[in-house]
Structures are given as structure tokens and as C-alpha cells.
Amino acid sequence: MPSRKAEPTEEATASRDPLTILVLLQDLDLLLRDAADPSQAQESVRMGFKVKGLEGLREARQQLAAGLEARILRQYEAAAKRYAGRALVPLKDRICLGCSGVIPTGASRDPHRILTCQSCGRILYPL
């Protein structure tokens, strides 16, 4: 049985909408951050997990990031830096669950448009 590739192909990345790419990118960034932390890595090894393949994760991150517009990537990275890797937060009933700010009723609900909280600057995704 052939094995699956862990990293996304360019074709798969191109077919995804920007919000999906951002969610995957945030997950990869948090995974890389935890795997690169020596104390976290030591704890993972102690529990029986293998800490390998960081280079493959970094390559997958580069491929995902290449599928985004430069403006969106800059916005994501600025929010991730400001909020310790948590650049994306859920939006429920027009409320940002990162800061509890209310999103105006006139805000676009277009699934292909990136919606940002006006209060905290995080990127929002609907629940």
C-alpha cells in the first residue's frame, strides 16, 4: 500500500481557500514551536514519542505560506507574533472569541474574504 505524503503539494495548496491555509499554517507553527522547545521535546521523548521530521514540517510550512498573498501572510505573522502563535480565533455570533469584541453587522460574510477583528487584529474564522 503506498504511503501518503505528509506535506501538501502545490496543487493541493492552490485549491484551498486562504482561511483554510491560515488554519493549517497556524497548526504547523504551533507544532514547530512545541517541537523546537528543548524542555517540550525532552518531555515528548520521555513519554515515548519520537521527535523527528522537523525539516519536513518546515518545508510543509513554506509550501503553505507560498499559497497565500503576501499581504495576508504579513497580517498572519504579525498577529501570531503579538499573540504567541494564536493569530486565528473563532467568531461566534459576531463576537471575536479572542478579545470579545463585537464585529459590525455590515462585515462581509464572504467565505473567501479574510475577516479581521477591529479590536485585537486577529484573523477570524466562523464557528
Coordinates of N, CA, C and O in Angstrom, one line a residue:
M1 N 0.8 -1.2 0.0 CA 0.0 0.0 0.0 C 0.9 1.2 0.0 O 1.8 1.4 0.8
P2 N 0.7 2.2 -0.9 CA 1.5 3.4 -1.0 C 1.3 4.3 0.2 O 0.1 4.4 0.7
S3 N 2.3 4.9 0.7 CA 2.2 5.8 1.8 C 1.8 7.2 1.3 O 2.1 7.6 0.2
R4 N 1.1 7.9 2.2 CA 0.7 9.3 1.9 C 1.8 10.2 2.2 O 2.6 10.1 3.1
K5 N 1.8 11.3 1.5 CA 2.8 12.4 1.8 C 2.2 13.3 2.9 O 1.1 13.6 2.9
A6 N 3.1 13.7 3.8 CA 2.7 14.5 4.9 C 2.5 15.9 4.5 O 1.6 16.6 5.0
E7 N 3.3 16.4 3.6 CA 3.3 17.8 3.2 C 2.3 18.0 2.0 O 2.2 17.1 1.2
P8 N 1.7 19.1 1.9 CA 0.7 19.4 0.8 C 1.5 19.6 -0.5 O 2.6 20.2 -0.5
T9 N 0.9 19.2 -1.6 CA 1.5 19.5 -2.9 C 1.1 20.9 -3.3 O 0.2 21.5 -2.7
E10 N 1.8 21.5 -4.3 CA 1.5 22.8 -4.7 C 0.0 22.9 -5.3 O -0.7 23.8 -5.0
E11 N -0.4 21.8 -5.9 CA -1.7 21.8 -6.5 C -2.8 21.8 -5.4 O -3.8 22.5 -5.4
A12 N -2.5 21.0 -4.3 CA -3.5 21.0 -3.2 C -3.5 22.3 -2.5 O -4.6 22.8 -2.1
T13 N -2.4 23.0 -2.3 CA -2.4 24.3 -1.7 C -3.1 25.3 -2.5 O -3.8 26.1 -1.9
A14 N -2.9 25.3 -3.8 CA -3.6 26.3 -4.7 C -5.1 26.1 -4.7 O -5.8 27.1 -4.9
S15 N -5.6 24.9 -4.4 CA -7.0 24.7 -4.5 C -7.7 25.1 -3.2 O -8.9 25.1 -3.1
R16 N -7.0 25.3 -2.1 CA -7.5 25.7 -0.8 C -7.8 27.2 -0.7 O -7.1 28.0 -1.3
D17 N -8.8 27.5 0.0 CA -9.1 28.9 0.3 C -8.1 29.4 1.3 O -7.5 28.7 2.1
P18 N -7.9 30.7 1.3 CA -6.9 31.3 2.2 C -7.1 31.1 3.7 O -6.2 30.8 4.4
L19 N -8.4 31.0 4.1 CA -8.6 30.8 5.5 C -8.2 29.4 5.9 O -7.6 29.2 7.0
T20 N -8.5 28.4 5.1 CA -8.0 27.0 5.4 C -6.5 26.9 5.4 O -6.0 26.3 6.3
I21 N -5.9 27.6 4.5 CA -4.4 27.6 4.5 C -3.9 28.3 5.8 O -3.0 27.8 6.5
L22 N -4.5 29.3 6.3 CA -4.1 30.0 7.5 C -4.3 29.1 8.7 O -3.5 29.1 9.6
V23 N -5.4 28.4 8.8 CA -5.6 27.4 9.9 C -4.5 26.4 9.9 O -4.0 26.0 11.0
L24 N -4.2 25.8 8.8 CA -3.2 24.8 8.7 C -1.8 25.4 9.0 O -1.0 24.7 9.7
L25 N -1.6 26.6 8.6 CA -0.3 27.3 8.9 C -0.2 27.5 10.4 O 0.9 27.2 11.0
Q26 N -1.2 27.9 11.1 CA -1.2 28.1 12.5 C -0.9 26.8 13.2 O -0.1 26.8 14.1
D27 N -1.6 25.7 12.8 CA -1.4 24.4 13.4 C 0.1 24.0 13.3 O 0.7 23.5 14.2
L28 N 0.7 24.2 12.1 CA 2.1 23.8 11.8 C 3.0 24.7 12.7 O 4.0 24.2 13.2
D29 N 2.7 26.0 12.7 CA 3.6 26.9 13.5 C 3.6 26.5 15.0 O 4.6 26.5 15.6
L30 N 2.4 26.2 15.5 CA 2.4 25.8 16.9 C 3.1 24.4 17.2 O 3.7 24.2 18.2
L31 N 2.9 23.5 16.2 CA 3.6 22.2 16.3 C 5.1 22.4 16.3 O 5.9 21.8 17.1
L32 N 5.6 23.2 15.3 CA 7.0 23.5 15.2 C 7.6 24.2 16.5 O 8.6 23.9 17.0
R33 N 6.8 25.1 17.0 CA 7.2 25.8 18.3 C 7.4 24.8 19.4 O 8.4 24.9 20.1
D34 N 6.4 23.9 19.6 CA 6.5 23.0 20.7 C 7.6 22.0 20.4 O 8.3 21.6 21.4
A35 N 7.8 21.5 19.2 CA 8.9 20.5 18.9 C 10.3 21.1 19.0 O 11.2 20.4 19.3
A36 N 10.4 22.4 18.8 CA 11.7 23.1 18.9 C 12.1 23.5 20.3 O 13.2 23.7 20.6
D37 N 11.1 23.5 21.2 CA 11.4 23.8 22.6 C 12.1 22.6 23.3 O 11.5 21.5 23.3
P38 N 13.3 22.8 23.8 CA 14.0 21.7 24.4 C 13.3 21.0 25.5 O 13.3 19.7 25.6
S39 N 12.7 21.7 26.4 CA 12.0 21.1 27.5 C 10.8 20.3 27.0 O 10.5 19.2 27.5
Q40 N 10.1 20.8 26.1 CA 8.9 20.1 25.5 C 9.4 18.9 24.8 O 8.7 17.8 24.8
A41 N 10.5 19.0 24.0 CA 11.0 17.8 23.3 C 11.4 16.7 24.2 O 11.2 15.6 24.0
Q42 N 12.1 17.1 25.3 CA 12.5 16.2 26.3 C 11.3 15.4 26.9 O 11.4 14.2 27.1
E43 N 10.3 16.2 27.2 CA 9.1 15.6 27.8 C 8.4 14.6 26.8 O 8.0 13.5 27.2
S44 N 8.4 15.0 25.5 CA 7.8 14.1 24.5 C 8.6 12.8 24.4 O 8.1 11.7 24.3
V45 N 10.0 12.9 24.4 CA 10.8 11.7 24.4 C 10.6 10.8 25.6 O 10.5 9.6 25.5
R46 N 10.5 11.5 26.8 CA 10.2 10.7 28.0 C 8.9 10.0 27.9 O 8.8 8.9 28.4
M47 N 7.9 10.5 27.2 CA 6.6 9.9 27.1 C 6.6 8.8 26.0 O 5.6 8.1 25.8
G48 N 7.7 8.7 25.2 CA 7.8 7.7 24.2 C 7.6 8.1 22.8 O 7.5 7.3 21.9
F49 N 7.4 9.4 22.6 CA 7.3 10.0 21.2 C 8.6 10.3 20.6 O 9.6 10.6 21.3
K50 N 8.7 10.1 19.3 CA 9.9 10.4 18.6 C 9.8 11.9 18.1 O 8.8 12.3 17.5
V51 N 10.9 12.6 18.3 CA 10.9 14.0 17.9 C 11.8 14.0 16.7 O 13.0 14.3 16.8
K52 N 11.2 13.8 15.5 CA 12.0 13.8 14.3 C 11.1 14.5 13.2 O 9.9 14.6 13.4
G53 N 11.7 14.8 12.1 CA 11.0 15.3 11.0 C 10.7 16.8 11.0 O 9.8 17.3 10.3
L54 N 11.4 17.5 11.8 CA 11.2 19.0 11.9 C 11.5 19.6 10.5 O 10.7 20.6 10.2
E55 N 12.4 19.1 9.8 CA 12.7 19.7 8.5 C 11.6 19.6 7.5 O 11.2 20.5 6.8
G56 N 10.9 18.4 7.6 CA 9.8 18.2 6.7 C 8.6 19.1 7.1 O 7.9 19.6 6.2
L57 N 8.4 19.4 8.4 CA 7.4 20.3 8.8 C 7.7 21.7 8.4 O 6.8 22.5 7.9
R58 N 9.0 22.1 8.4 CA 9.4 23.4 7.9 C 9.1 23.6 6.4 O 8.7 24.6 6.0
E59 N 9.4 22.5 5.7 CA 9.2 22.6 4.2 C 7.7 22.7 3.9 O 7.2 23.4 3.1
A60 N 6.9 21.9 4.7 CA 5.4 22.0 4.5 C 4.9 23.4 4.9 O 4.0 23.9 4.2
R61 N 5.5 24.0 5.9 CA 5.1 25.4 6.2 C 5.4 26.3 5.1 O 4.6 27.2 4.8
Q62 N 6.6 26.2 4.5 CA 7.0 27.1 3.4 C 6.0 26.9 2.2 O 5.6 27.9 1.6
Q63 N 5.6 25.7 1.9 CA 4.7 25.4 0.8 C 3.3 26.1 1.1 O 2.7 26.7 0.2
L64 N 2.8 25.9 2.3 CA 1.6 26.6 2.7 C 1.7 28.1 2.6 O 0.8 28.7 2.1
A65 N 2.7 28.6 3.1 CA 2.9 30.1 3.1 C 3.0 30.6 1.7 O 2.5 31.7 1.4
A66 N 3.6 29.8 0.8 CA 3.7 30.3 -0.6 C 2.3 30.3 -1.3 O 2.1 31.1 -2.3
G67 N 1.3 29.7 -0.7 CA 0.0 29.7 -1.3 C -0.9 30.9 -0.9 O -2.0 31.0 -1.2
L68 N -0.3 31.8 -0.1 CA -1.0 32.9 0.4 C -0.5 34.2 -0.2 O 0.7 34.3 -0.6
E69 N -1.4 35.2 -0.3 CA -0.9 36.5 -0.8 C 0.0 37.1 0.3 O -0.1 36.8 1.5
A70 N 1.0 37.9 -0.2 CA 2.0 38.4 0.8 C 1.3 39.3 1.8 O 1.7 39.2 3.0
R71 N 0.3 40.0 1.5 CA -0.4 40.9 2.5 C -1.0 40.0 3.6 O -0.9 40.3 4.8
I72 N -1.7 38.9 3.2 CA -2.3 38.1 4.2 C -1.3 37.4 5.1 O -1.5 37.3 6.3
L73 N -0.2 36.9 4.5 CA 0.9 36.3 5.2 C 1.5 37.3 6.3 O 1.7 36.9 7.4
R74 N 1.7 38.5 5.8 CA 2.3 39.5 6.8 C 1.3 39.8 7.9 O 1.7 39.9 9.1
Q75 N 0.0 39.8 7.6 CA -1.0 40.1 8.6 C -1.0 38.9 9.6 O -1.1 39.1 10.8
Y76 N -1.0 37.7 9.1 CA -1.0 36.5 10.0 C 0.3 36.5 10.9 O 0.2 36.3 12.1
E77 N 1.4 36.7 10.3 CA 2.7 36.7 11.1 C 2.7 37.7 12.1 O 3.3 37.5 13.2
A78 N 2.2 38.9 11.8 CA 2.2 40.0 12.8 C 1.3 39.6 14.0 O 1.6 39.8 15.2
A79 N 0.1 39.1 13.7 CA -0.8 38.7 14.8 C -0.3 37.5 15.5 O -0.4 37.4 16.8
A80 N 0.4 36.5 14.9 CA 1.0 35.4 15.5 C 2.1 35.8 16.5 O 2.2 35.3 17.6
K81 N 2.9 36.8 16.1 CA 3.9 37.3 16.9 C 3.3 38.0 18.2 O 3.8 37.8 19.3
R82 N 2.3 38.8 17.9 CA 1.7 39.6 19.0 C 1.0 38.7 20.0 O 1.0 39.0 21.2
Y83 N 0.3 37.6 19.5 CA -0.5 36.7 20.4 C 0.1 35.3 20.6 O -0.6 34.4 20.7
A84 N 1.4 35.2 20.7 CA 2.1 34.0 21.0 C 1.6 32.8 20.1 O 1.4 31.7 20.6
G85 N 1.5 33.0 18.8 CA 1.2 32.0 17.9 C -0.3 31.8 17.6 O -0.7 31.0 16.7
R86 N -1.1 32.5 18.3 CA -2.6 32.4 18.1 C -3.1 33.5 17.3 O -3.8 34.4 17.9
A87 N -2.9 33.5 16.0 CA -3.3 34.6 15.2 C -4.7 34.4 14.7 O -5.4 35.4 14.3
L88 N -5.2 33.2 14.7 CA -6.6 32.9 14.3 C -7.4 32.6 15.5 O -7.0 31.8 16.4
V89 N -8.6 33.1 15.6 CA -9.6 32.8 16.7 C -11.0 32.6 16.1 O -11.3 33.2 15.0
P90 N -11.8 31.9 16.7 CA -13.2 31.7 16.2 C -14.0 33.0 16.4 O -13.8 33.8 17.2
L91 N -15.0 33.1 15.5 CA -16.0 34.1 15.5 C -17.4 33.4 15.7 O -17.7 32.6 15.0
K92 N -18.0 33.8 16.8 CA -19.3 33.2 17.1 C -20.3 34.3 17.4 O -20.1 35.2 18.3
D93 N -21.4 34.3 16.7 CA -22.5 35.3 16.8 C -21.9 36.7 16.8 O -22.2 37.6 17.7
R94 N -21.1 37.0 15.8 CA -20.4 38.3 15.6 C -19.5 38.7 16.8 O -19.2 39.9 16.9
I95 N -19.1 37.8 17.6 CA -18.2 38.1 18.7 C -16.8 37.4 18.5 O -16.8 36.2 18.3
C96 N -15.8 38.2 18.5 CA -14.4 37.6 18.5 C -14.1 36.9 19.8 O -14.2 37.5 20.8
L97 N -13.8 35.6 19.7 CA -13.6 34.8 20.9 C -12.1 35.0 21.4 O -11.7 34.4 22.4
G98 N -11.4 35.9 20.8 CA -10.0 36.2 21.2 C -10.1 37.4 22.2 O -9.4 37.4 23.2
C99 N -10.9 38.4 21.9 CA -11.0 39.6 22.8 C -12.4 40.0 23.2 O -12.5 41.0 23.9
S100 N -13.4 39.3 22.7 CA -14.8 39.5 23.0 C -15.3 40.8 22.3 O -16.3 41.3 22.7
G101 N -14.6 41.3 21.3 CA -15.0 42.4 20.5 C -16.1 42.0 19.6 O -16.2 40.9 19.1
V102 N -17.1 43.0 19.4 CA -18.2 42.7 18.5 C -17.9 43.2 17.1 O -17.4 44.3 16.9
I103 N -18.1 42.3 16.1 CA -17.9 42.6 14.7 C -19.1 43.3 14.2 O -20.3 42.9 14.4
P104 N -18.9 44.4 13.4 CA -20.1 45.2 12.9 C -21.0 44.3 12.0 O -20.5 43.4 11.4
T105 N -22.2 44.6 12.0 CA -23.2 43.8 11.2 C -22.9 43.9 9.8 O -23.2 43.0 9.0
G106 N -22.3 45.0 9.3 CA -22.0 45.2 7.9 C -20.8 44.4 7.4 O -20.4 44.5 6.2
A107 N -20.1 43.7 8.3 CA -18.9 43.0 7.9 C -19.2 41.9 6.9 O -20.3 41.2 7.0
S108 N -18.4 41.7 6.0 CA -18.6 40.7 4.9 C -18.6 39.3 5.5 O -17.9 38.9 6.3
R109 N -19.5 38.5 4.9 CA -19.6 37.1 5.3 C -19.2 36.2 4.1 O -19.4 35.1 4.1
D110 N -18.4 36.8 3.2 CA -17.9 36.1 2.1 C -16.8 35.1 2.6 O -15.9 35.6 3.3
P111 N -17.0 33.8 2.3 CA -16.0 32.9 2.9 C -14.7 33.0 2.3 O -13.7 32.4 2.8
H112 N -14.5 33.7 1.1 CA -13.2 33.8 0.5 C -12.5 35.1 0.9 O -11.4 35.4 0.5
R113 N -13.1 35.9 1.8 CA -12.5 37.1 2.3 C -12.1 36.9 3.7 O -12.8 36.3 4.5
I114 N -10.9 37.4 4.0 CA -10.3 37.2 5.3 C -10.9 38.3 6.2 O -10.8 39.5 5.9
L115 N -11.6 37.9 7.3 CA -12.2 38.9 8.2 C -11.3 39.1 9.4 O -10.8 38.1 10.0
T116 N -11.0 40.3 9.8 CA -10.1 40.6 10.9 C -10.9 41.3 12.0 O -11.7 42.2 11.7
C117 N -10.6 41.0 13.3 CA -11.2 41.7 14.4 C -10.7 43.2 14.4 O -9.4 43.4 14.4
Q118 N -11.6 44.1 14.5 CA -11.1 45.5 14.6 C -10.5 45.9 15.9 O -9.8 46.9 16.0
S119 N -10.8 45.1 16.9 CA -10.3 45.4 18.3 C -8.9 44.8 18.5 O -8.0 45.6 19.0
C120 N -8.7 43.6 18.2 CA -7.4 42.9 18.5 C -6.5 42.6 17.3 O -5.4 42.4 17.4
G121 N -7.1 42.6 16.1 CA -6.3 42.4 14.9 C -6.1 41.0 14.5 O -5.5 40.7 13.5
R122 N -6.8 40.1 15.3 CA -6.7 38.6 14.9 C -7.5 38.3 13.7 O -8.5 39.0 13.4
I123 N -7.1 37.3 13.0 CA -7.9 36.8 11.9 C -9.0 35.9 12.4 O -8.8 35.0 13.3
L124 N -10.2 36.1 11.9 CA -11.4 35.4 12.4 C -11.8 34.3 11.5 O -11.8 34.4 10.3
Y125 N -12.3 33.2 12.1 CA -12.9 32.1 11.3 C -14.3 31.7 12.0 O -14.4 31.7 13.2
P126 N -15.3 31.5 11.2 CA -16.6 31.2 11.8 C -16.7 29.9 12.5 O -16.1 28.9 12.0
L127 N -17.4 29.8 13.5 CA -17.7 28.5 14.2 C -18.9 27.9 13.6 O -19.8 28.4 13.1

